[in-house]
Amino acid sequence: MSQVLPGDVPPVHDLLGIGFGPSNVAMAIALSEHNARVGGQEAITAHFFEQQPRFGWHRGMLIDDATMQVSFLKDLVTLRNPASEFSFLCYLQSKGRLIDFINHKNLFPLRVEFHDYLEWAAAKVDDMVSYGHEVVGVAPVVRDGAVEYLDVTVRSGEGLAVHRARNLVIGTGLRPLMPEGVERGDRVWHNSELLAKVDALEGTSPSRFVVVGAGQSAAENVAYLHRRFPEAEVCAVFSRYGYSPADDSSFANRIFDPEAVDQYFAAPEDVKRRLMDYHGNTNYSVVDIDLIDDLYGQMYREKVLGTERLRFLNVSRLTDVKETPDKVRATVTSLVTGEETALDADVVVFATGYSPADPIGLLGEVADGCLRDDEGRVRVERDYRIATEPDLRCGIYLQGGTEHTHGITSPLLSNTAIRVGEILDSVLGQGLESASGQARPVADEIGSTAR
Ligand SMILES: Cc1cc2nc3c(=O)[nH]c(=O)nc-3n(C[C@H](O)[C@H](O)[C@H](O)COP(=O)(O)OP(=O)(O)OC[C@H]3O[C@@H](n4cnc5c(N)ncnc54)[C@H](O)[C@@H]3O)c2cc1C
């Protein structure tokens, strides 16, 4: 992309995307398939900005034996276009592993392998993305009293640049969540940093780890640290009695279906809440049953053999954490008796979840034109477009951050292929108009607009 400096009048893109994780990679693929189909004048001009220097999907948690929580058939394309050349199966074929994968009889690939697939797919559309480019702000471009375009300010090694769009697709993903008042440090980690930090411990003979949380990431951290550091004790701290299994049974799994999004969207608020309560255990604070069994088996073996280094401090809470240069002291309080246990550890890992990145935070004054519901949450239409005041005429679409409107699939991969197809249809269906009010070719570039 050519560099456009603040003050210059930038060319107008039909669509700009913020973030290039799986959601917006899938968006780019849907656009490139559309453009290849229609060609020339009807092609949509689009570009994406990603702050990371290269494609990366939760790299800090690419534990070598961790598997996907979703069928490989829910890849970036298959549910939308089973004939796509961007599918996981095409990836396998290109790597010469298709037959081996089939013989494996497994729907849930390693996360490392799925990452490689995502990277492969992202590379096929890399003319549409600028890596190492962080979007730092969005500003309205007003024409005849209406917001006609959005100016997206992007920071990179080359400084700041402004890019103009008719539509934005925000796919900025999740942010690691620490408990209130706890700061990350050299010995206090969020699980998202695990693999980036753990190598530095090699050769230091760590004697104890504390892992806080009872979800999938917490259990994976416990198993990984226990395996990697055979001399160290690993203490799992959580307020539950024990890990709860993820419900991945067939009927419950339908909550991730495209049709479930329709139903959730149409349901009254109390039904939405009930559905989340009933089926939260398909995704939240739950662990794969195989991993639960492995951990229990390990704990029992250690009991039999007499060297117990896997400990579970259940019905407990970590109430204090103090880092010193060579240790970290964790205070664990029993929720039953109130008794406090001090644990000196090499590292405390908080596997305390993620929250959606605030999509509205980036929008600056544009956010004033976005409508809210009674609870102050941003209103999102079925096509993932934020409901706006009539004079905000640009499309602002959300990939993620729509759990309150579209349900449990919002931050997940399950529905990504379908969702990007719906966003594409919405963008195509806008009946965009030129400055003179005439319908215009979608890919038309307008170079002179006033604020
Ligand atoms: C360890 C882990 C395992 C998971 N496994 C599964 C699974 O098996 N199945 C499943 O369905 N879901 C899983 N998830 C859920 C996860 O949210 C999705 O897999 C997926 O990451 C969603 O893709 P996304 O593109 O919406 O968000 P992300 O993958 O988070 O990507 C967002 C991207 O936006 C970039 N970005 C953010 N802000 C800016 C900005 N201002 N400017 C430029 N770039 C920006 C980020 O750098 C990032 O690359 C997992 C999550 C974690 C943490």
Short mmCIF file of C-alpha atoms and ligand atoms in Angstrom, two decimals:
data_model
loop_
_atom_site.label_atom_id
_atom_site.label_comp_id
_atom_site.label_asym_id
_atom_site.label_seq_id
_atom_site.Cartn_x
_atom_site.Cartn_y
_atom_site.Cartn_z
CA MET A 1 0.00 0.00 0.00
CA SER A 2 1.26 3.48 -0.76
CA GLN A 3 1.96 5.70 2.24
CA VAL A 4 -0.65 8.40 2.87
CA LEU A 5 0.32 10.99 5.45
CA PRO A 6 -1.99 12.87 7.81
CA GLY A 7 -3.28 15.89 5.88
CA ASP A 8 -3.23 14.16 2.47
CA VAL A 9 -6.56 13.14 0.95
CA PRO A 10 -6.45 9.37 0.85
CA PRO A 11 -8.09 7.12 -1.72
CA VAL A 12 -11.31 5.49 -0.56
CA HIS A 13 -11.46 1.76 0.10
CA ASP A 14 -14.76 -0.06 0.07
CA LEU A 15 -13.66 -1.86 3.18
CA LEU A 16 -10.85 -1.63 5.72
CA GLY A 17 -10.29 -4.31 8.34
CA ILE A 18 -8.75 -3.86 11.77
CA GLY A 19 -6.86 -6.94 12.95
CA PHE A 20 -5.86 -9.96 10.90
CA GLY A 21 -6.64 -12.89 13.14
CA PRO A 22 -8.73 -15.81 11.85
CA SER A 23 -11.89 -13.67 11.60
CA ASN A 24 -10.46 -11.09 9.24
CA VAL A 25 -8.33 -13.63 7.37
CA ALA A 26 -11.63 -15.37 6.61
CA MET A 27 -13.08 -11.99 5.59
CA ALA A 28 -10.16 -11.37 3.22
CA ILE A 29 -10.64 -14.82 1.70
CA ALA A 30 -14.37 -14.23 1.19
CA LEU A 31 -13.55 -10.92 -0.51
CA SER A 32 -10.86 -12.42 -2.71
CA GLU A 33 -13.18 -15.26 -3.76
CA HIS A 34 -15.88 -12.70 -4.52
CA ASN A 35 -13.50 -10.51 -6.51
CA ALA A 36 -12.20 -13.47 -8.49
CA ARG A 37 -15.81 -14.35 -9.34
CA VAL A 38 -17.04 -10.92 -10.42
CA GLY A 39 -13.77 -9.34 -11.58
CA GLY A 40 -13.04 -5.75 -12.67
CA GLN A 41 -15.57 -3.06 -11.92
CA GLU A 42 -17.56 -5.00 -9.35
CA ALA A 43 -14.54 -5.99 -7.30
CA ILE A 44 -14.45 -4.71 -3.73
CA THR A 45 -11.35 -2.77 -2.72
CA ALA A 46 -10.24 -3.85 0.71
CA HIS A 47 -7.22 -3.81 2.97
CA PHE A 48 -6.47 -5.03 6.50
CA PHE A 49 -4.11 -3.85 9.23
CA GLU A 50 -2.52 -6.14 11.77
CA GLN A 51 -0.36 -4.93 14.63
CA GLN A 52 1.70 -8.11 14.91
CA PRO A 53 4.80 -8.29 12.70
CA ARG A 54 3.47 -11.46 11.03
CA PHE A 55 0.46 -13.71 11.28
CA GLY A 56 0.03 -15.23 14.75
CA TRP A 57 -2.88 -16.99 16.46
CA HIS A 58 -2.47 -17.14 20.26
CA ARG A 59 1.17 -18.11 19.81
CA GLY A 60 1.81 -18.06 23.57
CA MET A 61 -0.52 -21.04 23.97
CA LEU A 62 0.67 -23.22 21.11
CA ILE A 63 1.47 -26.06 23.49
CA ASP A 64 2.75 -28.94 21.41
CA ASP A 65 0.05 -31.48 22.32
CA ALA A 66 -2.92 -29.08 22.64
CA THR A 67 -5.76 -29.79 20.25
CA MET A 68 -8.50 -27.71 18.66
CA GLN A 69 -11.83 -27.31 20.44
CA VAL A 70 -13.65 -27.21 17.14
CA SER A 71 -13.92 -29.58 14.18
CA PHE A 72 -11.43 -28.90 11.37
CA LEU A 73 -14.50 -28.66 9.09
CA LYS A 74 -15.24 -25.36 10.82
CA ASP A 75 -12.19 -23.86 9.16
CA LEU A 76 -12.09 -20.44 7.52
CA VAL A 77 -14.27 -21.36 4.54
CA THR A 78 -15.90 -24.78 4.40
CA LEU A 79 -19.31 -23.95 5.90
CA ARG A 80 -19.64 -21.05 3.45
CA ASN A 81 -17.96 -22.63 0.43
CA PRO A 82 -17.07 -26.32 0.70
CA ALA A 83 -15.30 -26.09 -2.68
CA SER A 84 -12.92 -23.36 -1.54
CA GLU A 85 -9.21 -23.75 -2.17
CA PHE A 86 -8.60 -22.20 1.28
CA SER A 87 -9.94 -25.17 3.24
CA PHE A 88 -8.10 -27.20 5.86
CA LEU A 89 -8.30 -30.19 3.52
CA CYS A 90 -6.59 -28.24 0.70
CA TYR A 91 -3.95 -27.19 3.23
CA LEU A 92 -3.38 -30.84 4.17
CA GLN A 93 -3.07 -31.79 0.54
CA SER A 94 -0.54 -29.03 -0.10
CA LYS A 95 1.53 -30.37 2.82
CA GLY A 96 1.30 -33.97 1.63
CA ARG A 97 -0.53 -35.11 4.78
CA LEU A 98 -4.10 -35.60 3.54
CA ILE A 99 -4.05 -39.39 3.61
CA ASP A 100 -2.25 -39.50 6.97
CA PHE A 101 -4.84 -37.16 8.45
CA ILE A 102 -7.69 -39.32 7.15
CA ASN A 103 -6.13 -42.43 8.68
CA HIS A 104 -5.87 -40.58 11.98
CA LYS A 105 -9.74 -40.48 12.13
CA ASN A 106 -9.70 -37.27 14.10
CA LEU A 107 -11.85 -34.15 13.84
CA PHE A 108 -9.69 -32.08 16.19
CA PRO A 109 -6.21 -31.30 14.86
CA LEU A 110 -3.34 -30.08 17.01
CA ARG A 111 -3.49 -26.33 17.62
CA VAL A 112 0.04 -26.15 16.21
CA GLU A 113 -1.22 -27.71 12.98
CA PHE A 114 -4.26 -25.45 12.79
CA HIS A 115 -1.97 -22.46 13.33
CA ASP A 116 0.08 -23.62 10.38
CA TYR A 117 -3.13 -23.88 8.35
CA LEU A 118 -4.18 -20.35 9.34
CA GLU A 119 -0.72 -19.03 8.46
CA TRP A 120 -0.86 -20.83 5.09
CA ALA A 121 -4.29 -19.32 4.35
CA ALA A 122 -3.22 -15.84 5.49
CA ALA A 123 -0.16 -16.01 3.21
CA LYS A 124 -2.43 -16.68 0.20
CA VAL A 125 -4.12 -13.30 0.71
CA ASP A 126 -1.14 -11.34 2.02
CA ASP A 127 -1.48 -8.69 -0.69
CA MET A 128 -4.52 -7.54 1.31
CA VAL A 129 -2.78 -7.00 4.66
CA SER A 130 -0.14 -4.75 6.19
CA TYR A 131 1.53 -6.42 9.17
CA GLY A 132 3.26 -4.34 11.83
CA HIS A 133 0.47 -1.76 11.44
CA GLU A 134 -1.58 -0.85 14.49
CA VAL A 135 -4.83 1.04 14.07
CA VAL A 136 -4.78 3.81 16.65
CA GLY A 137 -7.89 5.80 15.78
CA VAL A 138 -10.89 6.30 13.55
CA ALA A 139 -12.33 9.69 12.59
CA PRO A 140 -15.45 10.70 10.67
CA VAL A 141 -15.31 12.35 7.24
CA VAL A 142 -18.41 14.53 6.96
CA ARG A 143 -20.00 15.52 3.69
CA ASP A 144 -23.34 17.38 3.45
CA GLY A 145 -23.95 16.86 7.15
CA ALA A 146 -23.50 13.09 7.06
CA VAL A 147 -20.54 10.87 7.87
CA GLU A 148 -19.70 9.55 4.44
CA TYR A 149 -16.33 7.90 5.12
CA LEU A 150 -14.15 6.87 8.00
CA ASP A 151 -10.50 7.83 8.26
CA VAL A 152 -8.44 5.12 9.89
CA THR A 153 -5.15 6.21 11.44
CA VAL A 154 -2.50 3.54 11.40
CA ARG A 155 0.85 3.50 13.20
CA SER A 156 3.78 1.54 11.80
CA GLY A 157 7.57 1.73 11.70
CA GLU A 158 7.12 4.39 9.02
CA GLY A 159 5.06 6.65 11.34
CA LEU A 160 1.37 7.50 11.09
CA ALA A 161 -0.73 7.15 7.97
CA VAL A 162 -4.42 7.69 7.21
CA HIS A 163 -6.60 5.39 5.13
CA ARG A 164 -10.18 6.12 4.13
CA ALA A 165 -13.05 3.64 4.01
CA ARG A 166 -16.75 3.27 3.37
CA ASN A 167 -16.90 0.23 5.61
CA LEU A 168 -14.92 -1.03 8.57
CA VAL A 169 -14.71 -4.60 9.77
CA ILE A 170 -13.35 -4.72 13.31
CA GLY A 171 -11.82 -8.09 14.23
CA THR A 172 -9.57 -7.18 17.13
CA GLY A 173 -10.15 -10.34 19.15
CA LEU A 174 -9.64 -10.95 22.83
CA ARG A 175 -7.51 -9.36 25.53
CA PRO A 176 -5.96 -11.36 28.38
CA LEU A 177 -7.82 -10.73 31.63
CA MET A 178 -6.01 -10.47 34.98
CA PRO A 179 -7.86 -10.27 38.30
CA GLU A 180 -8.38 -6.72 39.49
CA GLY A 181 -5.31 -5.29 41.19
CA VAL A 182 -2.90 -7.96 39.91
CA GLU A 183 -0.12 -6.71 37.65
CA ARG A 184 1.83 -8.95 35.31
CA GLY A 185 5.56 -9.21 36.00
CA ASP A 186 8.64 -11.40 35.48
CA ARG A 187 7.13 -14.06 37.74
CA VAL A 188 3.45 -13.22 37.42
CA TRP A 189 2.14 -14.27 34.01
CA HIS A 190 -1.09 -14.53 32.14
CA ASN A 191 -1.32 -17.89 30.39
CA SER A 192 -1.27 -16.10 27.01
CA GLU A 193 2.45 -15.42 27.64
CA LEU A 194 3.33 -18.98 28.61
CA LEU A 195 5.49 -20.03 25.68
CA ALA A 196 7.05 -16.59 25.24
CA LYS A 197 8.34 -16.67 28.83
CA VAL A 198 8.80 -20.27 29.83
CA ASP A 199 12.07 -20.91 27.97
CA ALA A 200 13.85 -18.41 30.21
CA LEU A 201 13.30 -20.81 33.12
CA GLU A 202 15.24 -23.58 31.42
CA GLY A 203 18.28 -24.44 33.55
CA THR A 204 17.01 -22.54 36.62
CA SER A 205 15.54 -25.65 38.31
CA PRO A 206 12.18 -24.16 39.26
CA SER A 207 10.68 -25.82 42.32
CA ARG A 208 7.05 -24.69 42.24
CA PHE A 209 4.43 -23.23 39.92
CA VAL A 210 1.00 -21.97 40.90
CA VAL A 211 -1.69 -21.96 38.21
CA VAL A 212 -4.89 -20.05 38.92
CA GLY A 213 -8.12 -21.03 37.14
CA ALA A 214 -10.24 -24.05 36.23
CA GLY A 215 -10.80 -23.64 32.49
CA GLN A 216 -9.18 -25.35 29.52
CA SER A 217 -6.17 -23.01 29.45
CA ALA A 218 -5.55 -23.50 33.17
CA ALA A 219 -5.64 -27.28 32.87
CA GLU A 220 -3.35 -27.16 29.81
CA ASN A 221 -0.88 -24.99 31.75
CA VAL A 222 -0.89 -27.36 34.71
CA ALA A 223 -0.26 -30.40 32.49
CA TYR A 224 2.41 -28.62 30.45
CA LEU A 225 4.43 -27.25 33.39
CA HIS A 226 4.20 -30.58 35.21
CA ARG A 227 5.56 -32.38 32.16
CA ARG A 228 8.22 -29.86 31.21
CA PHE A 229 9.71 -29.41 34.70
CA PRO A 230 9.89 -32.92 36.20
CA GLU A 231 11.41 -31.68 39.46
CA ALA A 232 8.81 -28.98 40.11
CA GLU A 233 5.57 -29.05 42.08
CA VAL A 234 2.55 -27.64 40.25
CA CYS A 235 -0.29 -26.28 42.38
CA ALA A 236 -3.65 -25.68 40.71
CA VAL A 237 -5.81 -23.17 42.56
CA PHE A 238 -9.51 -22.75 41.80
CA SER A 239 -12.77 -22.03 43.54
CA ARG A 240 -14.65 -25.00 42.04
CA TYR A 241 -14.57 -28.42 43.64
CA GLY A 242 -13.01 -29.92 40.54
CA TYR A 243 -12.56 -29.32 36.83
CA SER A 244 -15.87 -29.57 34.94
CA PRO A 245 -16.00 -31.28 31.54
CA ALA A 246 -16.82 -29.39 28.37
CA ASP A 247 -20.15 -30.52 26.96
CA ASP A 248 -19.33 -31.37 23.35
CA SER A 249 -22.25 -33.75 22.86
CA SER A 250 -24.08 -33.54 19.56
CA PHE A 251 -27.31 -31.86 20.65
CA ALA A 252 -25.55 -29.29 22.82
CA ASN A 253 -23.10 -28.61 19.98
CA ARG A 254 -25.97 -27.27 17.89
CA ILE A 255 -25.73 -24.06 19.93
CA PHE A 256 -22.78 -23.24 17.61
CA ASP A 257 -24.81 -23.77 14.42
CA PRO A 258 -25.50 -20.91 12.00
CA GLU A 259 -29.21 -21.39 12.67
CA ALA A 260 -28.63 -20.96 16.41
CA VAL A 261 -27.31 -17.47 15.65
CA ASP A 262 -30.63 -16.62 13.95
CA GLN A 263 -32.58 -17.94 16.90
CA TYR A 264 -30.42 -16.30 19.53
CA PHE A 265 -30.61 -12.99 17.70
CA ALA A 266 -34.40 -13.14 17.55
CA ALA A 267 -34.90 -14.38 21.14
CA PRO A 268 -36.11 -12.11 23.96
CA GLU A 269 -33.46 -11.03 26.49
CA ASP A 270 -34.50 -13.51 29.19
CA VAL A 271 -34.34 -16.41 26.71
CA LYS A 272 -30.90 -15.24 25.56
CA ARG A 273 -29.73 -15.28 29.17
CA ARG A 274 -31.22 -18.72 29.74
CA LEU A 275 -29.52 -20.12 26.64
CA MET A 276 -26.18 -18.81 27.87
CA ASP A 277 -26.80 -20.33 31.31
CA TYR A 278 -27.80 -23.70 29.86
CA HIS A 279 -24.98 -23.94 27.36
CA GLY A 280 -22.13 -21.88 28.81
CA ASN A 281 -20.57 -25.24 29.73
CA THR A 282 -19.90 -25.94 26.06
CA ASN A 283 -17.19 -23.28 26.19
CA TYR A 284 -16.64 -21.40 29.45
CA SER A 285 -14.67 -22.59 32.51
CA VAL A 286 -14.70 -26.16 31.26
CA VAL A 287 -12.04 -28.66 30.26
CA ASP A 288 -11.83 -31.49 27.71
CA ILE A 289 -12.73 -34.70 29.46
CA ASP A 290 -9.56 -36.46 28.19
CA LEU A 291 -7.37 -33.84 29.82
CA ILE A 292 -9.34 -34.09 33.07
CA ASP A 293 -8.81 -37.86 33.03
CA ASP A 294 -5.08 -37.46 32.32
CA LEU A 295 -4.62 -35.04 35.20
CA TYR A 296 -6.56 -37.20 37.61
CA GLY A 297 -4.62 -40.29 36.53
CA GLN A 298 -1.34 -38.45 37.08
CA MET A 299 -2.40 -37.23 40.52
CA TYR A 300 -3.44 -40.76 41.53
CA ARG A 301 -0.20 -42.33 40.22
CA GLU A 302 1.78 -39.88 42.31
CA LYS A 303 -0.26 -40.78 45.39
CA VAL A 304 0.51 -44.46 44.83
CA LEU A 305 4.20 -43.86 44.14
CA GLY A 306 4.58 -41.49 47.09
CA THR A 307 5.99 -38.40 45.35
CA GLU A 308 3.18 -35.92 44.97
CA ARG A 309 4.05 -32.90 42.88
CA LEU A 310 0.64 -32.28 41.30
CA ARG A 311 -1.54 -30.56 43.88
CA PHE A 312 -5.09 -29.26 43.59
CA LEU A 313 -6.11 -26.52 46.00
CA ASN A 314 -9.83 -26.53 45.30
CA VAL A 315 -12.61 -24.38 46.82
CA SER A 316 -9.85 -21.82 47.24
CA ARG A 317 -8.92 -18.44 45.99
CA LEU A 318 -5.60 -16.75 45.42
CA THR A 319 -5.97 -13.69 47.64
CA ASP A 320 -2.53 -12.12 47.45
CA VAL A 321 0.50 -12.27 45.23
CA LYS A 322 3.84 -10.58 45.95
CA GLU A 323 6.77 -10.70 43.59
CA THR A 324 10.36 -10.45 44.75
CA PRO A 325 13.40 -10.66 42.46
CA ASP A 326 13.92 -14.39 43.02
CA LYS A 327 10.46 -15.69 44.04
CA VAL A 328 6.79 -14.92 44.11
CA ARG A 329 4.67 -15.52 47.20
CA ALA A 330 1.06 -16.54 46.57
CA THR A 331 -1.44 -16.56 49.40
CA VAL A 332 -4.22 -19.07 48.88
CA THR A 333 -7.34 -18.80 51.03
CA SER A 334 -9.74 -21.68 51.58
CA LEU A 335 -13.30 -20.66 50.82
CA VAL A 336 -14.46 -23.29 53.35
CA THR A 337 -12.40 -22.43 56.43
CA GLY A 338 -10.77 -19.11 55.56
CA GLU A 339 -7.40 -20.70 56.30
CA GLU A 340 -4.50 -19.07 54.44
CA THR A 341 -1.65 -21.02 52.84
CA ALA A 342 1.49 -19.23 51.68
CA LEU A 343 3.12 -20.76 48.62
CA ASP A 344 6.56 -19.59 47.52
CA ALA A 345 6.78 -20.22 43.81
CA ASP A 346 8.97 -19.50 40.82
CA VAL A 347 6.00 -18.37 38.76
CA VAL A 348 2.27 -17.78 39.25
CA VAL A 349 0.28 -18.21 36.04
CA PHE A 350 -3.13 -16.58 35.87
CA ALA A 351 -5.34 -18.55 33.50
CA THR A 352 -8.15 -16.17 34.28
CA GLY A 353 -9.63 -15.75 30.85
CA TYR A 354 -9.98 -13.10 28.21
CA SER A 355 -12.33 -10.24 27.48
CA PRO A 356 -13.28 -8.94 24.05
CA ALA A 357 -11.14 -6.01 22.92
CA ASP A 358 -13.34 -2.92 23.17
CA PRO A 359 -14.25 -2.32 19.52
CA ILE A 360 -15.87 0.98 20.29
CA GLY A 361 -12.76 2.29 22.05
CA LEU A 362 -11.02 2.73 18.70
CA LEU A 363 -13.89 4.66 17.16
CA GLY A 364 -13.37 7.96 19.00
CA GLU A 365 -16.13 10.46 18.21
CA VAL A 366 -17.58 8.04 15.64
CA ALA A 367 -18.79 6.03 18.65
CA ASP A 368 -21.21 8.86 19.48
CA GLY A 369 -23.22 7.89 16.39
CA CYS A 370 -23.41 4.22 17.44
CA LEU A 371 -26.67 3.22 19.12
CA ARG A 372 -26.85 1.46 22.49
CA ASP A 373 -29.40 -0.86 24.05
CA ASP A 374 -31.05 -0.35 27.46
CA GLU A 375 -28.03 -1.84 29.20
CA GLY A 376 -25.62 0.48 27.40
CA ARG A 377 -24.32 -2.26 25.11
CA VAL A 378 -23.67 -1.44 21.49
CA ARG A 379 -26.62 -2.37 19.25
CA VAL A 380 -25.65 -4.72 16.47
CA GLU A 381 -27.88 -5.76 13.57
CA ARG A 382 -28.21 -9.35 12.35
CA ASP A 383 -25.63 -8.65 9.62
CA TYR A 384 -23.08 -7.73 12.36
CA ARG A 385 -23.34 -4.06 11.41
CA ILE A 386 -23.47 -1.62 14.32
CA ALA A 387 -26.81 0.22 14.40
CA THR A 388 -26.05 3.90 13.97
CA GLU A 389 -27.68 7.29 13.75
CA PRO A 390 -28.96 7.86 10.18
CA ASP A 391 -26.26 10.44 9.46
CA LEU A 392 -23.52 7.90 10.11
CA ARG A 393 -23.72 6.24 6.73
CA CYS A 394 -20.64 4.03 6.85
CA GLY A 395 -20.91 0.37 7.68
CA ILE A 396 -19.08 -0.62 10.87
CA TYR A 397 -19.11 -4.40 11.27
CA LEU A 398 -18.03 -6.41 14.29
CA GLN A 399 -16.37 -9.80 14.28
CA GLY A 400 -16.38 -10.57 17.99
CA GLY A 401 -17.87 -8.56 20.83
CA THR A 402 -21.38 -9.57 19.78
CA GLU A 403 -22.18 -12.24 22.36
CA HIS A 404 -25.09 -10.19 23.69
CA THR A 405 -26.73 -10.11 20.25
CA HIS A 406 -25.45 -13.14 18.32
CA GLY A 407 -24.63 -15.60 21.08
CA ILE A 408 -21.87 -17.91 22.11
CA THR A 409 -20.11 -18.22 18.74
CA SER A 410 -19.17 -14.55 18.77
CA PRO A 411 -15.51 -14.94 19.89
CA LEU A 412 -15.07 -18.44 18.42
CA LEU A 413 -14.11 -19.99 15.11
CA SER A 414 -17.29 -22.10 14.76
CA ASN A 415 -19.29 -19.64 12.73
CA THR A 416 -16.54 -17.52 11.17
CA ALA A 417 -16.94 -18.80 7.61
CA ILE A 418 -20.68 -18.11 7.62
CA ARG A 419 -20.33 -14.77 9.40
CA VAL A 420 -17.91 -13.30 6.86
CA GLY A 421 -20.26 -14.38 4.07
CA GLU A 422 -23.08 -12.52 5.80
CA ILE A 423 -20.93 -9.41 6.23
CA LEU A 424 -19.91 -9.57 2.57
CA ASP A 425 -23.56 -9.85 1.50
CA SER A 426 -24.40 -6.88 3.66
CA VAL A 427 -21.61 -4.75 2.19
CA LEU A 428 -22.67 -5.76 -1.32
CA GLY A 429 -26.29 -5.02 -0.54
CA GLN A 430 -25.71 -1.50 0.67
CA GLY A 431 -26.52 0.09 -2.67
CA LEU A 432 -23.62 2.46 -2.15
CA GLU A 433 -24.07 5.80 -3.80
CA SER A 434 -21.63 8.13 -5.46
CA ALA A 435 -21.24 11.78 -4.52
CA SER A 436 -23.92 12.70 -7.05
CA GLY A 437 -26.38 10.23 -5.57
CA GLN A 438 -25.95 7.82 -8.47
CA ALA A 439 -25.31 4.17 -7.79
CA ARG A 440 -21.60 3.65 -8.26
CA PRO A 441 -19.40 0.68 -9.06
CA VAL A 442 -18.38 -0.76 -5.71
CA ALA A 443 -14.65 -0.54 -6.45
CA ASP A 444 -14.73 3.11 -7.56
CA GLU A 445 -12.10 5.19 -5.79
CA ILE A 446 -13.05 8.74 -4.81
CA GLY A 447 -10.02 10.83 -4.08
CA SER A 448 -11.30 14.21 -3.01
CA THR A 449 -13.62 14.42 -0.06
CA ALA A 450 -13.85 17.11 2.55
CA ARG A 451 -14.22 16.67 6.24
C1 LIG B 1 -5.52 -20.43 23.65
C2 LIG B 1 -6.78 -20.28 22.86
C3 LIG B 1 -7.28 -21.34 22.16
C4 LIG B 1 -8.46 -21.20 21.43
N1 LIG B 1 -8.94 -22.28 20.77
C5 LIG B 1 -10.09 -22.16 20.11
C6 LIG B 1 -10.64 -23.30 19.42
O1 LIG B 1 -10.09 -24.39 19.44
N2 LIG B 1 -11.84 -23.13 18.77
C7 LIG B 1 -12.48 -21.93 18.75
O2 LIG B 1 -13.53 -21.83 18.14
N3 LIG B 1 -11.98 -20.86 19.39
C8 LIG B 1 -10.83 -20.94 20.07
N4 LIG B 1 -10.34 -19.86 20.73
C9 LIG B 1 -11.11 -18.57 20.68
C10 LIG B 1 -10.45 -17.48 19.79
O3 LIG B 1 -11.05 -16.27 20.10
C11 LIG B 1 -10.62 -17.73 18.31
O4 LIG B 1 -9.95 -18.93 18.01
C12 LIG B 1 -9.98 -16.70 17.37
O5 LIG B 1 -8.74 -16.25 17.86
C13 LIG B 1 -10.88 -15.54 17.03
O6 LIG B 1 -10.27 -14.87 15.94
P1 LIG B 1 -10.28 -13.28 15.80
O7 LIG B 1 -9.61 -13.00 14.51
O8 LIG B 1 -11.65 -12.79 16.00
O9 LIG B 1 -9.42 -12.76 17.03
P2 LIG B 1 -7.86 -12.90 17.32
O10 LIG B 1 -7.38 -14.23 16.95
O11 LIG B 1 -7.65 -12.46 18.72
O12 LIG B 1 -7.19 -11.84 16.35
C14 LIG B 1 -7.33 -10.46 16.51
C15 LIG B 1 -6.14 -9.79 15.85
O13 LIG B 1 -6.33 -8.38 15.86
C16 LIG B 1 -5.09 -7.76 16.09
N5 LIG B 1 -5.35 -6.41 16.61
C17 LIG B 1 -5.98 -6.09 17.77
N6 LIG B 1 -6.07 -4.75 17.88
C18 LIG B 1 -5.49 -4.22 16.77
C19 LIG B 1 -5.28 -2.89 16.32
N7 LIG B 1 -5.69 -1.84 17.03
N8 LIG B 1 -4.65 -2.70 15.13
C20 LIG B 1 -4.24 -3.77 14.40
N9 LIG B 1 -4.41 -5.06 14.80
C21 LIG B 1 -5.03 -5.27 15.95
C22 LIG B 1 -4.41 -8.69 17.07
O14 LIG B 1 -3.00 -8.52 17.07
C23 LIG B 1 -4.83 -10.06 16.56
O15 LIG B 1 -3.92 -10.63 15.67
C24 LIG B 1 -9.16 -19.97 21.44
C25 LIG B 1 -8.66 -18.89 22.16
C26 LIG B 1 -7.48 -19.04 22.87
C27 LIG B 1 -6.98 -17.88 23.65
#
